[in-house]
mmCIF file with all atom_site columns, C-alpha atoms in Angstrom:
data_model
loop_
_atom_site.group_PDB
_atom_site.id
_atom_site.type_symbol
_atom_site.label_atom_id
_atom_site.label_alt_id
_atom_site.label_comp_id
_atom_site.label_asym_id
_atom_site.label_entity_id
_atom_site.label_seq_id
_atom_site.pdbx_PDB_ins_code
_atom_site.Cartn_x
_atom_site.Cartn_y
_atom_site.Cartn_z
_atom_site.occupancy
_atom_site.B_iso_or_equiv
_atom_site.pdbx_formal_charge
_atom_site.auth_seq_id
_atom_site.auth_comp_id
_atom_site.auth_asym_id
_atom_site.auth_atom_id
_atom_site.pdbx_PDB_model_num
ATOM 1   C CA . GLN A 1 1   ? 14.512 16.991 -15.051 1.00 84.00 ? 1   GLN A CA 1
ATOM 2   C CA . ALA A 1 2   ? 11.761 15.317 -13.044 1.00 88.00 ? 2   ALA A CA 1
ATOM 3   C CA . GLN A 1 3   ? 10.905 16.941 -9.745  1.00 93.00 ? 3   GLN A CA 1
ATOM 4   C CA . LEU A 1 4   ? 8.337  16.382 -7.002  1.00 96.00 ? 4   LEU A CA 1
ATOM 5   C CA . VAL A 1 5   ? 7.143  19.226 -4.803  1.00 96.00 ? 5   VAL A CA 1
ATOM 6   C CA . GLU A 1 6   ? 5.242  18.751 -1.548  1.00 97.00 ? 6   GLU A CA 1
ATOM 7   C CA . SER A 1 7   ? 3.083  21.404 0.097   1.00 97.00 ? 7   SER A CA 1
ATOM 8   C CA . GLY A 1 8   ? 0.570  21.758 2.897   1.00 98.00 ? 8   GLY A CA 1
ATOM 9   C CA . GLY A 1 9   ? 2.749  21.188 5.922   1.00 97.00 ? 9   GLY A CA 1
ATOM 10  C CA . GLY A 1 10  ? 2.549  23.347 9.015   1.00 98.00 ? 10  GLY A CA 1
ATOM 11  C CA . VAL A 1 11  ? 1.885  23.414 12.735  1.00 98.00 ? 11  VAL A CA 1
ATOM 12  C CA . VAL A 1 12  ? -1.268 21.772 14.041  1.00 98.00 ? 12  VAL A CA 1
ATOM 13  C CA . GLN A 1 13  ? -2.519 20.835 17.483  1.00 98.00 ? 13  GLN A CA 1
ATOM 14  C CA . ALA A 1 14  ? -2.756 17.212 18.502  1.00 98.00 ? 14  ALA A CA 1
ATOM 15  C CA . GLY A 1 15  ? -6.027 15.768 17.268  1.00 98.00 ? 15  GLY A CA 1
ATOM 16  C CA . GLY A 1 16  ? -6.131 18.100 14.292  1.00 98.00 ? 16  GLY A CA 1
ATOM 17  C CA . SER A 1 17  ? -5.864 17.475 10.568  1.00 98.00 ? 17  SER A CA 1
ATOM 18  C CA . LEU A 1 18  ? -3.688 18.486 7.649   1.00 98.00 ? 18  LEU A CA 1
ATOM 19  C CA . ARG A 1 19  ? -3.706 17.671 3.963   1.00 98.00 ? 19  ARG A CA 1
ATOM 20  C CA . LEU A 1 20  ? -0.446 17.410 2.074   1.00 98.00 ? 20  LEU A CA 1
ATOM 21  C CA . SER A 1 21  ? -0.177 17.693 -1.692  1.00 98.00 ? 21  SER A CA 1
ATOM 22  C CA . CYS A 1 22  ? 2.500  16.453 -4.066  1.00 97.00 ? 22  CYS A CA 1
ATOM 23  C CA . THR A 1 23  ? 2.800  17.690 -7.612  1.00 96.00 ? 23  THR A CA 1
ATOM 24  C CA . ALA A 1 24  ? 5.306  16.821 -10.300 1.00 91.00 ? 24  ALA A CA 1
ATOM 25  C CA . THR A 1 25  ? 7.124  18.490 -13.115 1.00 87.00 ? 25  THR A CA 1
ATOM 26  C CA . GLY A 1 26  ? 8.924  16.533 -15.798 1.00 84.00 ? 26  GLY A CA 1
ATOM 27  C CA . ARG A 1 27  ? 7.176  13.267 -14.908 1.00 83.00 ? 27  ARG A CA 1
ATOM 28  C CA . ILE A 1 28  ? 3.632  12.071 -15.504 1.00 84.00 ? 28  ILE A CA 1
ATOM 29  C CA . LEU A 1 29  ? 2.597  10.532 -12.198 1.00 87.00 ? 29  LEU A CA 1
ATOM 30  C CA . SER A 1 30  ? -0.365 8.581  -13.558 1.00 86.00 ? 30  SER A CA 1
ATOM 31  C CA . SER A 1 31  ? 1.897  5.738  -14.699 1.00 89.00 ? 31  SER A CA 1
ATOM 32  C CA . TYR A 1 32  ? 3.309  5.010  -11.267 1.00 94.00 ? 32  TYR A CA 1
ATOM 33  C CA . ALA A 1 33  ? 2.407  3.979  -7.779  1.00 96.00 ? 33  ALA A CA 1
ATOM 34  C CA . MET A 1 34  ? 3.176  6.751  -5.297  1.00 97.00 ? 34  MET A CA 1
ATOM 35  C CA . GLY A 1 35  ? 4.268  6.741  -1.691  1.00 97.00 ? 35  GLY A CA 1
ATOM 36  C CA . TRP A 1 36  ? 4.491  9.028  1.301   1.00 98.00 ? 36  TRP A CA 1
ATOM 37  C CA . PHE A 1 37  ? 7.471  8.847  3.628   1.00 98.00 ? 37  PHE A CA 1
ATOM 38  C CA . ARG A 1 38  ? 8.366  10.716 6.788   1.00 98.00 ? 38  ARG A CA 1
ATOM 39  C CA . GLN A 1 39  ? 11.503 11.310 8.795   1.00 98.00 ? 39  GLN A CA 1
ATOM 40  C CA . ALA A 1 40  ? 11.505 12.524 12.376  1.00 96.00 ? 40  ALA A CA 1
ATOM 41  C CA . PRO A 1 41  ? 14.619 14.030 14.000  1.00 91.00 ? 41  PRO A CA 1
ATOM 42  C CA . GLY A 1 42  ? 17.088 11.310 14.925  1.00 94.00 ? 42  GLY A CA 1
ATOM 43  C CA . LYS A 1 43  ? 15.049 8.594  13.221  1.00 96.00 ? 43  LYS A CA 1
ATOM 44  C CA . GLU A 1 44  ? 15.275 6.776  9.908   1.00 96.00 ? 44  GLU A CA 1
ATOM 45  C CA . ARG A 1 45  ? 12.931 7.641  7.073   1.00 96.00 ? 45  ARG A CA 1
ATOM 46  C CA . GLU A 1 46  ? 9.857  5.423  7.071   1.00 97.00 ? 46  GLU A CA 1
ATOM 47  C CA . ILE A 1 47  ? 7.121  4.906  4.541   1.00 97.00 ? 47  ILE A CA 1
ATOM 48  C CA . VAL A 1 48  ? 3.614  5.587  5.801   1.00 98.00 ? 48  VAL A CA 1
ATOM 49  C CA . ALA A 1 49  ? 1.301  5.269  2.788   1.00 98.00 ? 49  ALA A CA 1
ATOM 50  C CA . SER A 1 50  ? 1.176  4.143  -0.816  1.00 98.00 ? 50  SER A CA 1
ATOM 51  C CA . ILE A 1 51  ? -1.353 4.308  -3.631  1.00 97.00 ? 51  ILE A CA 1
ATOM 52  C CA . ASN A 1 52  ? -1.481 2.449  -6.918  1.00 96.00 ? 52  ASN A CA 1
ATOM 53  C CA . TRP A 1 53  ? -1.274 4.197  -10.287 1.00 95.00 ? 53  TRP A CA 1
ATOM 54  C CA . SER A 1 54  ? -5.040 4.530  -10.733 1.00 95.00 ? 54  SER A CA 1
ATOM 55  C CA . GLY A 1 55  ? -5.948 5.417  -7.156  1.00 95.00 ? 55  GLY A CA 1
ATOM 56  C CA . THR A 1 56  ? -8.078 2.329  -6.615  1.00 96.00 ? 56  THR A CA 1
ATOM 57  C CA . ASN A 1 57  ? -5.844 0.614  -4.072  1.00 97.00 ? 57  ASN A CA 1
ATOM 58  C CA . THR A 1 58  ? -3.899 1.880  -1.076  1.00 98.00 ? 58  THR A CA 1
ATOM 59  C CA . ASP A 1 59  ? -1.723 0.525  1.711   1.00 98.00 ? 59  ASP A CA 1
ATOM 60  C CA . TYR A 1 60  ? -0.645 2.039  5.030   1.00 98.00 ? 60  TYR A CA 1
ATOM 61  C CA . ALA A 1 61  ? 1.863  1.514  7.794   1.00 98.00 ? 61  ALA A CA 1
ATOM 62  C CA . ASP A 1 62  ? 0.295  0.275  11.011  1.00 97.00 ? 62  ASP A CA 1
ATOM 63  C CA . SER A 1 63  ? 1.283  3.502  12.771  1.00 97.00 ? 63  SER A CA 1
ATOM 64  C CA . VAL A 1 64  ? -1.082 5.582  10.614  1.00 98.00 ? 64  VAL A CA 1
ATOM 65  C CA . LYS A 1 65  ? -3.743 3.093  9.553   1.00 98.00 ? 65  LYS A CA 1
ATOM 66  C CA . GLY A 1 66  ? -7.222 4.499  10.054  1.00 98.00 ? 66  GLY A CA 1
ATOM 67  C CA . ARG A 1 67  ? -5.911 8.059  10.482  1.00 98.00 ? 67  ARG A CA 1
ATOM 68  C CA . PHE A 1 68  ? -4.077 8.828  7.225   1.00 98.00 ? 68  PHE A CA 1
ATOM 69  C CA . PHE A 1 69  ? -5.574 8.500  3.765   1.00 98.00 ? 69  PHE A CA 1
ATOM 70  C CA . THR A 1 70  ? -3.840 8.953  0.432   1.00 98.00 ? 70  THR A CA 1
ATOM 71  C CA . SER A 1 71  ? -5.562 9.768  -2.840  1.00 98.00 ? 71  SER A CA 1
ATOM 72  C CA . ARG A 1 72  ? -4.639 11.075 -6.252  1.00 97.00 ? 72  ARG A CA 1
ATOM 73  C CA . ASP A 1 73  ? -5.957 13.186 -9.100  1.00 96.00 ? 73  ASP A CA 1
ATOM 74  C CA . ASN A 1 74  ? -4.106 12.073 -12.201 1.00 94.00 ? 74  ASN A CA 1
ATOM 75  C CA . ALA A 1 75  ? -5.692 14.834 -14.271 1.00 94.00 ? 75  ALA A CA 1
ATOM 76  C CA . LYS A 1 76  ? -3.890 17.308 -11.991 1.00 94.00 ? 76  LYS A CA 1
ATOM 77  C CA . ASN A 1 77  ? -0.740 15.180 -11.721 1.00 93.00 ? 77  ASN A CA 1
ATOM 78  C CA . THR A 1 78  ? -1.150 15.420 -7.950  1.00 96.00 ? 78  THR A CA 1
ATOM 79  C CA . VAL A 1 79  ? -1.196 13.055 -4.994  1.00 97.00 ? 79  VAL A CA 1
ATOM 80  C CA . TYR A 1 80  ? -2.610 13.863 -1.561  1.00 98.00 ? 80  TYR A CA 1
ATOM 81  C CA . LEU A 1 81  ? -2.134 12.703 2.016   1.00 98.00 ? 81  LEU A CA 1
ATOM 82  C CA . GLN A 1 82  ? -5.003 13.485 4.371   1.00 98.00 ? 82  GLN A CA 1
ATOM 83  C CA . MET A 1 83  ? -3.800 13.249 7.960   1.00 98.00 ? 83  MET A CA 1
ATOM 84  C CA . ASN A 1 84  ? -6.408 13.112 10.721  1.00 98.00 ? 84  ASN A CA 1
ATOM 85  C CA . ALA A 1 85  ? -6.249 12.657 14.483  1.00 98.00 ? 85  ALA A CA 1
ATOM 86  C CA . LEU A 1 86  ? -2.646 13.813 14.433  1.00 98.00 ? 86  LEU A CA 1
ATOM 87  C CA . LYS A 1 87  ? -0.402 12.788 17.317  1.00 98.00 ? 87  LYS A CA 1
ATOM 88  C CA . LEU A 1 88  ? 2.783  14.326 18.678  1.00 97.00 ? 88  LEU A CA 1
ATOM 89  C CA . GLU A 1 89  ? 4.716  11.404 17.226  1.00 97.00 ? 89  GLU A CA 1
ATOM 90  C CA . ASP A 1 90  ? 3.554  12.310 13.714  1.00 98.00 ? 90  ASP A CA 1
ATOM 91  C CA . THR A 1 91  ? 5.892  15.300 13.792  1.00 98.00 ? 91  THR A CA 1
ATOM 92  C CA . ALA A 1 92  ? 8.334  14.842 10.912  1.00 98.00 ? 92  ALA A CA 1
ATOM 93  C CA . VAL A 1 93  ? 9.353  16.003 7.469   1.00 98.00 ? 93  VAL A CA 1
ATOM 94  C CA . TYR A 1 94  ? 6.999  14.357 4.985   1.00 98.00 ? 94  TYR A CA 1
ATOM 95  C CA . TYR A 1 95  ? 8.103  13.360 1.493   1.00 98.00 ? 95  TYR A CA 1
ATOM 96  C CA . CYS A 1 96  ? 6.282  12.019 -1.518  1.00 97.00 ? 96  CYS A CA 1
ATOM 97  C CA . ALA A 1 97  ? 7.972  9.608  -3.910  1.00 97.00 ? 97  ALA A CA 1
ATOM 98  C CA . THR A 1 98  ? 7.335  7.712  -7.108  1.00 96.00 ? 98  THR A CA 1
ATOM 99  C CA . ALA A 1 99  ? 7.713  3.939  -7.475  1.00 94.00 ? 99  ALA A CA 1
ATOM 100 C CA . GLY A 1 100 ? 9.226  4.574  -10.870 1.00 88.00 ? 100 GLY A CA 1
ATOM 101 C CA . PHE A 1 101 ? 10.926 1.273  -11.560 1.00 89.00 ? 101 PHE A CA 1
ATOM 102 C CA . SER A 1 102 ? 7.700  -0.282 -12.841 1.00 86.00 ? 102 SER A CA 1
ATOM 103 C CA . ASP A 1 103 ? 4.718  1.094  -14.694 1.00 88.00 ? 103 ASP A CA 1
ATOM 104 C CA . TYR A 1 104 ? 1.139  0.772  -13.442 1.00 90.00 ? 104 TYR A CA 1
ATOM 105 C CA . GLY A 1 105 ? 2.240  -0.755 -10.172 1.00 89.00 ? 105 GLY A CA 1
ATOM 106 C CA . ASP A 1 106 ? 0.379  -1.762 -7.048  1.00 93.00 ? 106 ASP A CA 1
ATOM 107 C CA . PRO A 1 107 ? 0.852  0.176  -3.807  1.00 95.00 ? 107 PRO A CA 1
ATOM 108 C CA . THR A 1 108 ? 4.079  -0.800 -2.106  1.00 94.00 ? 108 THR A CA 1
ATOM 109 C CA . LEU A 1 109 ? 5.556  -0.172 1.336   1.00 94.00 ? 109 LEU A CA 1
ATOM 110 C CA . VAL A 1 110 ? 9.001  -1.337 0.178   1.00 94.00 ? 110 VAL A CA 1
ATOM 111 C CA . PRO A 1 111 ? 11.278 1.727  0.206   1.00 94.00 ? 111 PRO A CA 1
ATOM 112 C CA . ASP A 1 112 ? 13.681 0.303  -2.395  1.00 95.00 ? 112 ASP A CA 1
ATOM 113 C CA . GLU A 1 113 ? 10.936 0.422  -5.014  1.00 95.00 ? 113 GLU A CA 1
ATOM 114 C CA . TYR A 1 114 ? 10.942 4.239  -4.988  1.00 96.00 ? 114 TYR A CA 1
ATOM 115 C CA . ASP A 1 115 ? 13.255 6.208  -7.251  1.00 94.00 ? 115 ASP A CA 1
ATOM 116 C CA . LEU A 1 116 ? 12.354 9.891  -6.945  1.00 94.00 ? 116 LEU A CA 1
ATOM 117 C CA . TRP A 1 117 ? 11.584 11.959 -3.824  1.00 95.00 ? 117 TRP A CA 1
ATOM 118 C CA . GLY A 1 118 ? 10.497 15.520 -3.249  1.00 95.00 ? 118 GLY A CA 1
ATOM 119 C CA . GLN A 1 119 ? 12.261 17.961 -0.959  1.00 96.00 ? 119 GLN A CA 1
ATOM 120 C CA . GLY A 1 120 ? 9.813  17.433 1.891   1.00 97.00 ? 120 GLY A CA 1
ATOM 121 C CA . THR A 1 121 ? 7.404  19.526 3.933   1.00 98.00 ? 121 THR A CA 1
ATOM 122 C CA . GLN A 1 122 ? 7.543  19.944 7.704   1.00 98.00 ? 122 GLN A CA 1
ATOM 123 C CA . VAL A 1 123 ? 4.615  18.792 9.817   1.00 98.00 ? 123 VAL A CA 1
ATOM 124 C CA . THR A 1 124 ? 4.721  19.747 13.489  1.00 98.00 ? 124 THR A CA 1
ATOM 125 C CA . VAL A 1 125 ? 2.088  18.510 15.915  1.00 98.00 ? 125 VAL A CA 1
ATOM 126 C CA . SER A 1 126 ? 1.887  20.500 19.134  1.00 97.00 ? 126 SER A CA 1
ATOM 127 C CA . SER A 1 127 ? 0.286  19.649 22.458  1.00 94.00 ? 127 SER A CA 1
#
């Protein structure tokens, strides 16, 4: 059964950086666009970043543009989210997901295009 596993979360001071990783078992990620979502307490899950299947094109939510960067290493079946200049409002559980309904897709910020999510990793930004 396909499974995504995120890692790299933790507690960081405002202004700091973290890098999240997402690896997969049972699914080859290189065929799919990938996305990063987050959900803060009391808020709906939102997508923050997406990357196409080859890693040559990305898209970001306005709230993280210029601060977050996603990349991938298909040889390692892994996707990354580099988060810089973290703010208190970035505190959330972060999830990776595959846009598995279509092969070799472009980056997409449309949540309905994602079919598989990981269990999430907590990111806490402190003052």
